[in-house]
């Protein structure tokens, strides 16, 4: 996806980007490639592919939820997908990025500083630990490419405020949903809908699963990671 295709694809998502935002993406791309040359962040490095499979893909979250003036938590953000990309386009979004790998958090902080972004922080912690002081405190929690839906739900849903949303970004939804519905309900949520679409240029299928929290999550969740793995809900 070249720059012009990126701009046009975003228009179809009702996102109008200006030169400053385009410059920010350019800087982010360069920093990603530079850091990736010595520390693994992503296997996708070709510019047009990064714009499609990381930048554009991250922004498709807008199909599922209203983002202005919301607090958003991205669990297992890696090099900032989708949370940092969303922050660049939606400056009023209050963003928290969490990743268990410090070298990724160091990269995220360097981009945040370089782009002079406010109301965003990158946290080096595992989701199971970060929950201690942050239970039920975000409007929206999202995550891409971190774990299967059942595991991910136990890690993410405890962070969502009652009335808020957990929206995992998945390639495929049906089997995942079948295996995770009971976990999602146990954690206090209902699946409202699934938004499925194809990425441009045959880059694959995507599903945004819109999960609404209507009850508080028991404080016994999330359990230790080894237990989540051993005995899925
Ligand atoms: N979300 C990014 C993306 O879509 O490109 C990164 C995906 S990468 C495959 C998974 C990331 O999740 C890694 O950066 C890893 O360090 C992080 N991660 C895995 N388990 C985690 C946990 N329990 N808490 C926080 N981060 C976790």
PDB file of C-alpha atoms and ligand atoms in Angstrom:
ATOM      1  CA  UNK A   1       0.000   0.000   0.000  1.00  0.00           C
ATOM      2  CA  UNK A   2       1.725   3.175  -1.141  1.00  0.00           C
ATOM      3  CA  UNK A   3       1.126   6.535   0.589  1.00  0.00           C
ATOM      4  CA  UNK A   4      -1.643   7.555  -1.785  1.00  0.00           C
ATOM      5  CA  UNK A   5      -3.428   4.224  -1.343  1.00  0.00           C
ATOM      6  CA  UNK A   6      -3.005   4.602   2.440  1.00  0.00           C
ATOM      7  CA  UNK A   7      -4.623   8.058   2.403  1.00  0.00           C
ATOM      8  CA  UNK A   8      -7.504   6.832   0.221  1.00  0.00           C
ATOM      9  CA  UNK A   9      -8.086   3.677   2.268  1.00  0.00           C
ATOM     10  CA  UNK A  10      -8.257   5.812   5.411  1.00  0.00           C
ATOM     11  CA  UNK A  11     -10.824   8.100   3.767  1.00  0.00           C
ATOM     12  CA  UNK A  12     -13.024   5.033   3.414  1.00  0.00           C
ATOM     13  CA  UNK A  13     -12.742   4.597   7.178  1.00  0.00           C
ATOM     14  CA  UNK A  14     -13.789   8.275   7.489  1.00  0.00           C
ATOM     15  CA  UNK A  15     -10.289   9.192   8.632  1.00  0.00           C
ATOM     16  CA  UNK A  16      -8.818  12.316   7.074  1.00  0.00           C
ATOM     17  CA  UNK A  17      -5.119  12.595   7.746  1.00  0.00           C
ATOM     18  CA  UNK A  18      -3.028  15.734   7.410  1.00  0.00           C
ATOM     19  CA  UNK A  19       0.651  16.255   6.524  1.00  0.00           C
ATOM     20  CA  UNK A  20       1.716  16.211  10.177  1.00  0.00           C
ATOM     21  CA  UNK A  21       0.215  12.759  10.681  1.00  0.00           C
ATOM     22  CA  UNK A  22       1.795  11.495   7.451  1.00  0.00           C
ATOM     23  CA  UNK A  23       5.147  12.827   8.635  1.00  0.00           C
ATOM     24  CA  UNK A  24       4.668  11.096  11.974  1.00  0.00           C
ATOM     25  CA  UNK A  25       4.067   7.777  10.198  1.00  0.00           C
ATOM     26  CA  UNK A  26       7.155   8.363   8.074  1.00  0.00           C
ATOM     27  CA  UNK A  27       9.256   8.947  11.202  1.00  0.00           C
ATOM     28  CA  UNK A  28       7.688   5.936  12.969  1.00  0.00           C
ATOM     29  CA  UNK A  29       8.445   3.725   9.927  1.00  0.00           C
ATOM     30  CA  UNK A  30      12.088   4.855   9.814  1.00  0.00           C
ATOM     31  CA  UNK A  31      12.576   4.319  13.543  1.00  0.00           C
ATOM     32  CA  UNK A  32      10.961   0.871  13.273  1.00  0.00           C
ATOM     33  CA  UNK A  33      13.330  -0.221  10.509  1.00  0.00           C
ATOM     34  CA  UNK A  34      16.348   1.240  12.243  1.00  0.00           C
ATOM     35  CA  UNK A  35      15.618  -0.439  15.621  1.00  0.00           C
ATOM     36  CA  UNK A  36      14.574  -3.661  13.894  1.00  0.00           C
ATOM     37  CA  UNK A  37      18.016  -3.927  12.299  1.00  0.00           C
ATOM     38  CA  UNK A  38      19.495  -4.810  15.712  1.00  0.00           C
ATOM     39  CA  UNK A  39      16.500  -5.810  17.870  1.00  0.00           C
ATOM     40  CA  UNK A  40      13.604  -7.917  16.637  1.00  0.00           C
ATOM     41  CA  UNK A  41      10.325  -5.981  16.460  1.00  0.00           C
ATOM     42  CA  UNK A  42       8.647  -7.253  13.295  1.00  0.00           C
ATOM     43  CA  UNK A  43       9.291  -9.516  10.326  1.00  0.00           C
ATOM     44  CA  UNK A  44       7.395  -7.085   8.080  1.00  0.00           C
ATOM     45  CA  UNK A  45       9.855  -4.415   6.983  1.00  0.00           C
ATOM     46  CA  UNK A  46       9.093  -3.463   3.373  1.00  0.00           C
ATOM     47  CA  UNK A  47       7.566   0.048   3.492  1.00  0.00           C
ATOM     48  CA  UNK A  48       4.341  -0.590   1.567  1.00  0.00           C
ATOM     49  CA  UNK A  49       3.747  -3.747   3.587  1.00  0.00           C
ATOM     50  CA  UNK A  50       4.226  -1.939   6.915  1.00  0.00           C
ATOM     51  CA  UNK A  51       1.739   0.730   5.843  1.00  0.00           C
ATOM     52  CA  UNK A  52      -0.824  -1.957   4.980  1.00  0.00           C
ATOM     53  CA  UNK A  53      -0.287  -4.722   7.541  1.00  0.00           C
ATOM     54  CA  UNK A  54       0.687  -2.606  10.541  1.00  0.00           C
ATOM     55  CA  UNK A  55      -0.497   1.004  10.094  1.00  0.00           C
ATOM     56  CA  UNK A  56      -3.721   0.555   8.096  1.00  0.00           C
ATOM     57  CA  UNK A  57      -4.650  -2.703   9.830  1.00  0.00           C
ATOM     58  CA  UNK A  58      -4.311  -1.061  13.275  1.00  0.00           C
ATOM     59  CA  UNK A  59      -6.609   1.787  12.245  1.00  0.00           C
ATOM     60  CA  UNK A  60      -9.427  -0.557  11.208  1.00  0.00           C
ATOM     61  CA  UNK A  61     -10.345  -0.718  14.907  1.00  0.00           C
ATOM     62  CA  UNK A  62     -12.369   2.426  14.149  1.00  0.00           C
ATOM     63  CA  UNK A  63     -14.882   0.172  12.355  1.00  0.00           C
ATOM     64  CA  UNK A  64     -15.844  -1.265  15.734  1.00  0.00           C
ATOM     65  CA  UNK A  65     -15.837   1.542  18.276  1.00  0.00           C
ATOM     66  CA  UNK A  66     -15.925   5.284  18.820  1.00  0.00           C
ATOM     67  CA  UNK A  67     -12.393   6.362  19.843  1.00  0.00           C
ATOM     68  CA  UNK A  68     -12.523  10.116  20.561  1.00  0.00           C
ATOM     69  CA  UNK A  69     -11.763  10.971  24.209  1.00  0.00           C
ATOM     70  CA  UNK A  70     -11.702   7.336  25.324  1.00  0.00           C
ATOM     71  CA  UNK A  71      -9.097   5.519  27.399  1.00  0.00           C
ATOM     72  CA  UNK A  72      -7.578   2.609  25.486  1.00  0.00           C
ATOM     73  CA  UNK A  73      -5.315  -0.185  26.692  1.00  0.00           C
ATOM     74  CA  UNK A  74      -3.340  -2.294  24.190  1.00  0.00           C
ATOM     75  CA  UNK A  75      -2.095  -5.560  25.713  1.00  0.00           C
ATOM     76  CA  UNK A  76       0.988  -7.108  24.060  1.00  0.00           C
ATOM     77  CA  UNK A  77       1.443  -4.087  21.800  1.00  0.00           C
ATOM     78  CA  UNK A  78       4.883  -5.162  20.505  1.00  0.00           C
ATOM     79  CA  UNK A  79       6.125  -2.307  18.299  1.00  0.00           C
ATOM     80  CA  UNK A  80       2.902  -0.340  18.936  1.00  0.00           C
ATOM     81  CA  UNK A  81       0.223  -2.193  16.971  1.00  0.00           C
ATOM     82  CA  UNK A  82      -2.522  -1.139  17.201  1.00  0.00           C
ATOM     83  CA  UNK A  83      -2.214   1.311  20.169  1.00  0.00           C
ATOM     84  CA  UNK A  84       0.556   3.658  19.074  1.00  0.00           C
ATOM     85  CA  UNK A  85      -0.799   3.904  15.518  1.00  0.00           C
ATOM     86  CA  UNK A  86      -4.241   4.814  16.882  1.00  0.00           C
ATOM     87  CA  UNK A  87      -2.726   7.508  19.112  1.00  0.00           C
ATOM     88  CA  UNK A  88      -1.014   9.154  16.113  1.00  0.00           C
ATOM     89  CA  UNK A  89      -4.359   9.533  14.331  1.00  0.00           C
ATOM     90  CA  UNK A  90      -6.603  10.185  17.345  1.00  0.00           C
ATOM     91  CA  UNK A  91      -4.770  12.699  19.560  1.00  0.00           C
ATOM     92  CA  UNK A  92      -7.622  12.813  22.106  1.00  0.00           C
ATOM     93  CA  UNK A  93      -7.311   9.120  22.825  1.00  0.00           C
ATOM     94  CA  UNK A  94      -5.675   8.329  26.161  1.00  0.00           C
ATOM     95  CA  UNK A  95      -3.460   5.320  25.415  1.00  0.00           C
ATOM     96  CA  UNK A  96      -1.645   2.772  27.577  1.00  0.00           C
ATOM     97  CA  UNK A  97       0.632   0.293  25.827  1.00  0.00           C
ATOM     98  CA  UNK A  98       1.675  -2.817  27.753  1.00  0.00           C
ATOM     99  CA  UNK A  99       4.310  -5.338  26.742  1.00  0.00           C
ATOM    100  CA  UNK A 100       6.263  -7.924  28.688  1.00  0.00           C
ATOM    101  CA  UNK A 101       9.438  -7.421  26.639  1.00  0.00           C
ATOM    102  CA  UNK A 102      11.514  -4.426  27.753  1.00  0.00           C
ATOM    103  CA  UNK A 103      13.363  -3.931  24.463  1.00  0.00           C
ATOM    104  CA  UNK A 104       9.978  -3.273  22.795  1.00  0.00           C
ATOM    105  CA  UNK A 105       8.980  -0.781  25.507  1.00  0.00           C
ATOM    106  CA  UNK A 106      12.299   1.061  25.041  1.00  0.00           C
ATOM    107  CA  UNK A 107      11.462   1.389  21.332  1.00  0.00           C
ATOM    108  CA  UNK A 108       7.915   2.593  22.071  1.00  0.00           C
ATOM    109  CA  UNK A 109       9.213   5.260  24.452  1.00  0.00           C
ATOM    110  CA  UNK A 110      11.672   6.512  21.850  1.00  0.00           C
ATOM    111  CA  UNK A 111       8.849   6.948  19.299  1.00  0.00           C
ATOM    112  CA  UNK A 112       6.567   8.612  21.878  1.00  0.00           C
ATOM    113  CA  UNK A 113       9.335  11.070  22.716  1.00  0.00           C
ATOM    114  CA  UNK A 114      10.340  11.751  19.109  1.00  0.00           C
ATOM    115  CA  UNK A 115       6.740  12.418  18.015  1.00  0.00           C
ATOM    116  CA  UNK A 116       6.108  14.419  21.189  1.00  0.00           C
ATOM    117  CA  UNK A 117       2.927  12.472  21.952  1.00  0.00           C
ATOM    118  CA  UNK A 118       1.013  13.302  25.147  1.00  0.00           C
ATOM    119  CA  UNK A 119      -1.429  11.178  27.159  1.00  0.00           C
ATOM    120  CA  UNK A 120       0.223   7.949  26.143  1.00  0.00           C
ATOM    121  CA  UNK A 121       2.475   5.676  28.158  1.00  0.00           C
ATOM    122  CA  UNK A 122       4.340   2.454  27.509  1.00  0.00           C
ATOM    123  CA  UNK A 123       4.553   0.008  30.385  1.00  0.00           C
ATOM    124  CA  UNK A 124       6.974  -2.885  30.743  1.00  0.00           C
ATOM    125  CA  UNK A 125       4.883  -5.466  32.550  1.00  0.00           C
ATOM    126  CA  UNK A 126       2.938  -8.657  32.009  1.00  0.00           C
ATOM    127  CA  UNK A 127      -0.821  -8.153  31.786  1.00  0.00           C
ATOM    128  CA  UNK A 128      -1.283 -10.516  34.770  1.00  0.00           C
ATOM    129  CA  UNK A 129       0.833  -8.168  36.923  1.00  0.00           C
ATOM    130  CA  UNK A 130      -0.328  -4.814  35.540  1.00  0.00           C
ATOM    131  CA  UNK A 131      -3.893  -5.697  36.550  1.00  0.00           C
ATOM    132  CA  UNK A 132      -3.061  -5.196  40.266  1.00  0.00           C
ATOM    133  CA  UNK A 133      -3.560  -1.416  40.249  1.00  0.00           C
ATOM    134  CA  UNK A 134      -5.540  -1.061  37.042  1.00  0.00           C
ATOM    135  CA  UNK A 135      -8.610  -3.244  37.387  1.00  0.00           C
ATOM    136  CA  UNK A 136     -11.723  -2.061  35.504  1.00  0.00           C
ATOM    137  CA  UNK A 137     -10.178   1.261  34.539  1.00  0.00           C
ATOM    138  CA  UNK A 138     -10.253   1.451  30.701  1.00  0.00           C
ATOM    139  CA  UNK A 139     -13.093   2.249  28.272  1.00  0.00           C
ATOM    140  CA  UNK A 140     -11.593   0.072  25.545  1.00  0.00           C
ATOM    141  CA  UNK A 141      -9.109  -2.794  25.704  1.00  0.00           C
ATOM    142  CA  UNK A 142      -7.671  -4.238  22.517  1.00  0.00           C
ATOM    143  CA  UNK A 143      -4.980  -6.691  21.501  1.00  0.00           C
ATOM    144  CA  UNK A 144      -3.601  -8.089  18.248  1.00  0.00           C
ATOM    145  CA  UNK A 145      -1.682 -11.331  17.733  1.00  0.00           C
ATOM    146  CA  UNK A 146      -1.002 -12.174  21.379  1.00  0.00           C
ATOM    147  CA  UNK A 147      -2.957 -15.317  22.360  1.00  0.00           C
ATOM    148  CA  UNK A 148      -6.045 -17.364  21.569  1.00  0.00           C
ATOM    149  CA  UNK A 149      -9.335 -15.653  22.390  1.00  0.00           C
ATOM    150  CA  UNK A 150     -10.027 -17.600  25.568  1.00  0.00           C
ATOM    151  CA  UNK A 151      -6.597 -16.847  27.091  1.00  0.00           C
ATOM    152  CA  UNK A 152      -6.677 -13.278  25.822  1.00  0.00           C
ATOM    153  CA  UNK A 153     -10.117 -12.686  27.323  1.00  0.00           C
ATOM    154  CA  UNK A 154      -8.904 -13.684  30.786  1.00  0.00           C
ATOM    155  CA  UNK A 155      -5.889 -11.369  30.436  1.00  0.00           C
ATOM    156  CA  UNK A 156      -7.803  -8.389  29.002  1.00  0.00           C
ATOM    157  CA  UNK A 157     -11.409  -8.310  30.251  1.00  0.00           C
ATOM    158  CA  UNK A 158     -10.502  -7.605  33.927  1.00  0.00           C
ATOM    159  CA  UNK A 159      -9.113  -4.207  32.740  1.00  0.00           C
ATOM    160  CA  UNK A 160     -12.386  -3.108  31.085  1.00  0.00           C
ATOM    161  CA  UNK A 161     -14.772  -0.767  32.937  1.00  0.00           C
ATOM    162  CA  UNK A 162     -18.349  -1.986  33.234  1.00  0.00           C
ATOM    163  CA  UNK A 163     -20.041  -0.524  30.139  1.00  0.00           C
ATOM    164  CA  UNK A 164     -16.748  -0.593  28.203  1.00  0.00           C
ATOM    165  CA  UNK A 165     -15.524  -2.847  25.405  1.00  0.00           C
ATOM    166  CA  UNK A 166     -12.900  -5.497  24.760  1.00  0.00           C
ATOM    167  CA  UNK A 167     -12.170  -5.651  21.030  1.00  0.00           C
ATOM    168  CA  UNK A 168      -9.605  -8.261  20.013  1.00  0.00           C
ATOM    169  CA  UNK A 169      -8.273  -7.936  16.446  1.00  0.00           C
ATOM    170  CA  UNK A 170      -8.243 -11.393  14.905  1.00  0.00           C
ATOM    171  CA  UNK A 171      -7.675 -12.984  11.523  1.00  0.00           C
ATOM    172  CA  UNK A 172     -10.368 -15.573  11.962  1.00  0.00           C
ATOM    173  CA  UNK A 173     -13.234 -15.469  14.431  1.00  0.00           C
ATOM    174  CA  UNK A 174     -15.678 -18.340  14.279  1.00  0.00           C
ATOM    175  CA  UNK A 175     -13.691 -21.178  15.879  1.00  0.00           C
ATOM    176  CA  UNK A 176     -12.089 -18.768  18.332  1.00  0.00           C
ATOM    177  CA  UNK A 177     -15.504 -17.504  19.431  1.00  0.00           C
ATOM    178  CA  UNK A 178     -16.880 -21.029  19.823  1.00  0.00           C
ATOM    179  CA  UNK A 179     -13.967 -21.920  22.088  1.00  0.00           C
ATOM    180  CA  UNK A 180     -14.121 -18.716  24.137  1.00  0.00           C
ATOM    181  CA  UNK A 181     -17.797 -17.806  24.603  1.00  0.00           C
ATOM    182  CA  UNK A 182     -18.090 -19.466  27.990  1.00  0.00           C
ATOM    183  CA  UNK A 183     -14.892 -17.757  29.233  1.00  0.00           C
ATOM    184  CA  UNK A 184     -16.142 -14.382  27.983  1.00  0.00           C
ATOM    185  CA  UNK A 185     -19.459 -14.820  29.817  1.00  0.00           C
ATOM    186  CA  UNK A 186     -17.746 -15.983  33.030  1.00  0.00           C
ATOM    187  CA  UNK A 187     -15.617 -12.820  32.938  1.00  0.00           C
ATOM    188  CA  UNK A 188     -18.732 -10.580  32.845  1.00  0.00           C
ATOM    189  CA  UNK A 189     -19.077  -9.907  29.128  1.00  0.00           C
ATOM    190  CA  UNK A 190     -21.290 -10.602  26.124  1.00  0.00           C
ATOM    191  CA  UNK A 191     -20.278 -10.769  22.467  1.00  0.00           C
ATOM    192  CA  UNK A 192     -22.246  -8.044  20.696  1.00  0.00           C
ATOM    193  CA  UNK A 193     -21.091  -8.630  17.120  1.00  0.00           C
ATOM    194  CA  UNK A 194     -18.206  -9.576  14.879  1.00  0.00           C
ATOM    195  CA  UNK A 195     -17.095  -7.219  12.118  1.00  0.00           C
ATOM    196  CA  UNK A 196     -15.355  -9.198   9.375  1.00  0.00           C
ATOM    197  CA  UNK A 197     -13.652  -7.781   6.313  1.00  0.00           C
ATOM    198  CA  UNK A 198     -10.731  -8.318   3.971  1.00  0.00           C
ATOM    199  CA  UNK A 199      -7.630  -6.175   4.076  1.00  0.00           C
ATOM    200  CA  UNK A 200      -6.896  -4.456   0.740  1.00  0.00           C
ATOM    201  CA  UNK A 201      -4.551  -6.145  -1.751  1.00  0.00           C
ATOM    202  CA  UNK A 202      -5.499  -9.666  -0.635  1.00  0.00           C
ATOM    203  CA  UNK A 203      -3.581  -9.151   2.599  1.00  0.00           C
ATOM    204  CA  UNK A 204      -5.905 -11.452   4.533  1.00  0.00           C
ATOM    205  CA  UNK A 205      -9.149 -11.691   6.473  1.00  0.00           C
ATOM    206  CA  UNK A 206      -9.758  -9.670   9.601  1.00  0.00           C
ATOM    207  CA  UNK A 207     -12.343  -9.914  12.363  1.00  0.00           C
ATOM    208  CA  UNK A 208     -12.991  -7.405  15.104  1.00  0.00           C
ATOM    209  CA  UNK A 209     -14.925  -9.069  17.897  1.00  0.00           C
ATOM    210  CA  UNK A 210     -16.992  -6.518  19.796  1.00  0.00           C
ATOM    211  CA  UNK A 211     -17.316  -7.719  23.388  1.00  0.00           C
ATOM    212  CA  UNK A 212     -19.223  -5.552  25.853  1.00  0.00           C
ATOM    213  CA  UNK A 213     -18.704  -5.696  29.595  1.00  0.00           C
ATOM    214  CA  UNK A 214     -21.964  -5.648  31.510  1.00  0.00           C
ATOM    215  CA  UNK A 215     -20.858  -7.122  34.842  1.00  0.00           C
ATOM    216  CA  UNK A 216     -17.823  -6.806  37.053  1.00  0.00           C
ATOM    217  CA  UNK A 217     -15.151  -9.486  36.718  1.00  0.00           C
ATOM    218  CA  UNK A 218     -14.426 -11.587  39.793  1.00  0.00           C
ATOM    219  CA  UNK A 219     -11.110 -10.597  41.391  1.00  0.00           C
ATOM    220  CA  UNK A 220      -9.938 -14.190  41.039  1.00  0.00           C
ATOM    221  CA  UNK A 221      -9.279 -13.397  37.343  1.00  0.00           C
ATOM    222  CA  UNK A 222      -6.816 -13.290  35.705  1.00  0.00           C
ATOM    223  CA  UNK A 223      -5.232 -16.384  37.246  1.00  0.00           C
ATOM    224  CA  UNK A 224      -1.505 -17.116  36.964  1.00  0.00           C
ATOM    225  CA  UNK A 225      -0.493 -17.551  33.313  1.00  0.00           C
ATOM    226  CA  UNK A 226       0.476 -21.192  33.851  1.00  0.00           C
ATOM    227  CA  UNK A 227      -3.008 -21.877  35.237  1.00  0.00           C
ATOM    228  CA  UNK A 228      -4.775 -20.045  32.391  1.00  0.00           C
ATOM    229  CA  UNK A 229      -2.859 -22.250  29.968  1.00  0.00           C
ATOM    230  CA  UNK A 230      -3.397 -25.455  31.917  1.00  0.00           C
ATOM    231  CA  UNK A 231      -7.099 -24.991  32.661  1.00  0.00           C
ATOM    232  CA  UNK A 232      -8.742 -22.607  30.137  1.00  0.00           C
ATOM    233  CA  UNK A 233     -12.063 -21.173  31.378  1.00  0.00           C
TER     234      UNK A 233
HETATM  235  N1  LIG B   1       0.387  -6.550  18.994  1.00  0.00           N
HETATM  236  C1  LIG B   1       1.609  -6.538  18.205  1.00  0.00           C
HETATM  237  C2  LIG B   1       1.324  -6.788  16.743  1.00  0.00           C
HETATM  238  O1  LIG B   1       0.180  -7.127  16.411  1.00  0.00           O
HETATM  239  O2  LIG B   1       2.243  -6.643  15.925  1.00  0.00           O
HETATM  240  C3  LIG B   1       2.643  -7.527  18.752  1.00  0.00           C
HETATM  241  C4  LIG B   1       2.293  -8.966  18.615  1.00  0.00           C
HETATM  242  S1  LIG B   1       3.585 -10.040  19.205  1.00  0.00           S
HETATM  243  C5  LIG B   1       3.304 -11.475  18.267  1.00  0.00           C
HETATM  244  C6  LIG B   1       3.014 -10.449  20.851  1.00  0.00           C
HETATM  245  C7  LIG B   1       3.482  -9.457  21.897  1.00  0.00           C
HETATM  246  O3  LIG B   1       2.796  -9.727  23.116  1.00  0.00           O
HETATM  247  C8  LIG B   1       4.966  -9.553  22.192  1.00  0.00           C
HETATM  248  O4  LIG B   1       5.560  -8.287  22.051  1.00  0.00           O
HETATM  249  C9  LIG B   1       5.034 -10.083  23.636  1.00  0.00           C
HETATM  250  O5  LIG B   1       6.141  -9.559  24.336  1.00  0.00           O
HETATM  251  C10 LIG B   1       3.689  -9.599  24.196  1.00  0.00           C
HETATM  252  N2  LIG B   1       3.115 -10.417  25.299  1.00  0.00           N
HETATM  253  C11 LIG B   1       2.907 -11.754  25.303  1.00  0.00           C
HETATM  254  N3  LIG B   1       2.317 -12.147  26.460  1.00  0.00           N
HETATM  255  C12 LIG B   1       2.141 -11.014  27.212  1.00  0.00           C
HETATM  256  C13 LIG B   1       1.577 -10.751  28.503  1.00  0.00           C
HETATM  257  N4  LIG B   1       1.102 -11.743  29.260  1.00  0.00           N
HETATM  258  N5  LIG B   1       1.554  -9.480  28.952  1.00  0.00           N
HETATM  259  C14 LIG B   1       2.045  -8.475  28.183  1.00  0.00           C
HETATM  260  N6  LIG B   1       2.593  -8.662  26.955  1.00  0.00           N
HETATM  261  C15 LIG B   1       2.633  -9.911  26.472  1.00  0.00           C
END
